[in-house]
């Protein structure tokens, strides 16, 4: 899967996203990135590789959500809102099927160490036990 940052429309969509964040008072306009995510993943969930938005043996509707959850389930290392600072950060969004998002990932973000980032510049110092398919 190619990196989303290499997509020909990424910079334009990111600019629209950043501008919309300033004017929209509700949720972040993350849905703007869905077409790019679907294109680079070839319409498949990057976690389980099932085709997105199909109804079959298992419903695979697509869901774009936070890689690091804005509200984290307590795991002894992080506070519940450890990643609230990433709520509207484009680089923290990932597209996956609803089954993987709701059934597996949920609001958990396990780490291998006790260090928990509290700002964007510290994210590379964390040791997550989940793979960010946008980057790796």
Short mmCIF file of C-alpha atoms in Angstrom, two decimals:
data_model
loop_
_atom_site.label_atom_id
_atom_site.label_comp_id
_atom_site.label_asym_id
_atom_site.label_seq_id
_atom_site.Cartn_x
_atom_site.Cartn_y
_atom_site.Cartn_z
CA UNK A 1 0.00 0.00 0.00
CA UNK A 2 1.43 3.36 -0.95
CA UNK A 3 1.67 6.03 1.70
CA UNK A 4 -1.25 8.43 1.76
CA UNK A 5 1.12 11.40 1.64
CA UNK A 6 2.23 10.34 -1.85
CA UNK A 7 -1.31 10.43 -3.28
CA UNK A 8 -1.75 13.09 -5.97
CA UNK A 9 -4.75 14.67 -4.19
CA UNK A 10 -3.39 14.51 -0.64
CA UNK A 11 -2.11 18.10 -0.32
CA UNK A 12 -5.36 19.59 -1.68
CA UNK A 13 -7.52 17.45 0.60
CA UNK A 14 -5.31 18.25 3.60
CA UNK A 15 -5.64 21.98 2.86
CA UNK A 16 -9.46 21.63 2.67
CA UNK A 17 -9.37 19.63 5.91
CA UNK A 18 -7.31 22.25 7.75
CA UNK A 19 -9.53 25.10 6.50
CA UNK A 20 -12.72 23.24 7.43
CA UNK A 21 -11.41 22.58 10.97
CA UNK A 22 -11.37 26.32 11.54
CA UNK A 23 -14.98 26.83 10.46
CA UNK A 24 -16.80 23.69 11.56
CA UNK A 25 -17.79 23.66 15.20
CA UNK A 26 -18.63 19.95 15.49
CA UNK A 27 -16.49 16.96 14.57
CA UNK A 28 -13.33 17.19 12.53
CA UNK A 29 -13.96 16.84 8.78
CA UNK A 30 -12.10 13.50 8.56
CA UNK A 31 -14.49 12.13 5.93
CA UNK A 32 -12.68 14.25 3.33
CA UNK A 33 -9.89 11.65 3.37
CA UNK A 34 -12.07 8.56 2.83
CA UNK A 35 -11.74 8.47 -1.00
CA UNK A 36 -7.93 8.66 -0.81
CA UNK A 37 -7.75 6.00 1.90
CA UNK A 38 -9.99 3.70 -0.15
CA UNK A 39 -7.95 4.24 -3.28
CA UNK A 40 -4.55 3.51 -1.73
CA UNK A 41 -5.90 0.47 0.11
CA UNK A 42 -7.51 -0.75 -3.13
CA UNK A 43 -10.87 -0.85 -1.38
CA UNK A 44 -9.70 -3.27 1.29
CA UNK A 45 -9.34 -3.01 5.02
CA UNK A 46 -5.60 -2.59 5.72
CA UNK A 47 -5.97 -4.72 8.87
CA UNK A 48 -7.88 -7.83 7.72
CA UNK A 49 -7.79 -7.24 3.93
CA UNK A 50 -11.53 -7.83 3.49
CA UNK A 51 -13.19 -5.72 0.79
CA UNK A 52 -14.71 -2.59 2.30
CA UNK A 53 -18.40 -1.77 2.21
CA UNK A 54 -19.63 -5.25 1.34
CA UNK A 55 -22.33 -7.23 3.04
CA UNK A 56 -21.57 -10.91 3.15
CA UNK A 57 -20.35 -13.32 5.76
CA UNK A 58 -19.29 -10.32 7.78
CA UNK A 59 -20.34 -6.69 7.27
CA UNK A 60 -17.30 -4.70 6.21
CA UNK A 61 -18.61 -1.16 6.10
CA UNK A 62 -15.74 1.30 6.12
CA UNK A 63 -14.90 3.36 9.16
CA UNK A 64 -12.34 6.13 9.37
CA UNK A 65 -11.21 6.62 12.93
CA UNK A 66 -8.30 7.53 15.14
CA UNK A 67 -5.22 5.30 15.18
CA UNK A 68 -4.43 6.55 18.68
CA UNK A 69 -7.90 6.90 20.25
CA UNK A 70 -9.04 10.26 21.59
CA UNK A 71 -10.54 8.39 24.55
CA UNK A 72 -8.39 5.45 25.59
CA UNK A 73 -9.44 2.43 27.59
CA UNK A 74 -7.47 2.32 30.81
CA UNK A 75 -4.46 0.05 30.45
CA UNK A 76 -2.43 1.19 33.41
CA UNK A 77 -0.15 3.43 31.37
CA UNK A 78 -2.40 6.09 29.91
CA UNK A 79 -5.10 8.36 31.18
CA UNK A 80 -8.48 8.02 29.51
CA UNK A 81 -7.93 11.11 27.38
CA UNK A 82 -4.22 10.56 26.71
CA UNK A 83 -4.54 11.33 22.99
CA UNK A 84 -7.10 14.12 23.06
CA UNK A 85 -4.45 16.37 21.48
CA UNK A 86 -4.71 14.21 18.32
CA UNK A 87 -8.47 14.47 17.92
CA UNK A 88 -8.26 16.60 14.76
CA UNK A 89 -4.78 15.60 13.61
CA UNK A 90 -4.96 14.28 10.04
CA UNK A 91 -1.99 11.95 10.52
CA UNK A 92 -3.89 10.10 13.27
CA UNK A 93 -6.75 8.93 11.00
CA UNK A 94 -6.90 5.46 9.53
CA UNK A 95 -9.53 3.72 7.41
CA UNK A 96 -10.51 0.16 8.29
CA UNK A 97 -13.59 -1.99 8.18
CA UNK A 98 -16.15 -1.60 10.95
CA UNK A 99 -15.40 -5.13 12.16
CA UNK A 100 -11.75 -4.32 12.82
CA UNK A 101 -12.51 -0.89 14.27
CA UNK A 102 -15.44 -1.85 16.48
CA UNK A 103 -14.51 -5.44 17.24
CA UNK A 104 -10.74 -5.45 17.56
CA UNK A 105 -9.13 -2.01 17.82
CA UNK A 106 -11.93 -0.34 19.79
CA UNK A 107 -10.47 2.29 22.14
CA UNK A 108 -7.32 0.42 23.05
CA UNK A 109 -3.81 1.55 22.28
CA UNK A 110 -1.30 -0.78 23.93
CA UNK A 111 2.28 0.35 24.45
CA UNK A 112 5.45 -1.62 25.09
CA UNK A 113 6.81 0.96 27.56
CA UNK A 114 5.43 3.34 30.14
CA UNK A 115 6.18 6.40 27.99
CA UNK A 116 3.00 8.04 26.66
CA UNK A 117 3.24 10.97 24.25
CA UNK A 118 1.53 14.15 25.37
CA UNK A 119 2.25 16.19 22.25
CA UNK A 120 2.74 15.61 18.55
CA UNK A 121 6.53 15.91 18.68
CA UNK A 122 6.76 12.98 21.13
CA UNK A 123 4.89 10.37 19.06
CA UNK A 124 8.06 8.86 17.57
CA UNK A 125 9.31 8.17 21.10
CA UNK A 126 6.38 5.89 21.91
CA UNK A 127 6.58 2.12 21.44
CA UNK A 128 3.09 1.09 20.24
CA UNK A 129 2.20 -2.57 19.96
CA UNK A 130 -0.08 -1.82 16.98
CA UNK A 131 1.21 -1.21 13.48
CA UNK A 132 0.15 2.00 11.79
CA UNK A 133 -0.59 0.74 8.29
CA UNK A 134 -0.44 4.31 6.98
CA UNK A 135 3.27 4.39 7.71
CA UNK A 136 4.57 0.82 7.99
#
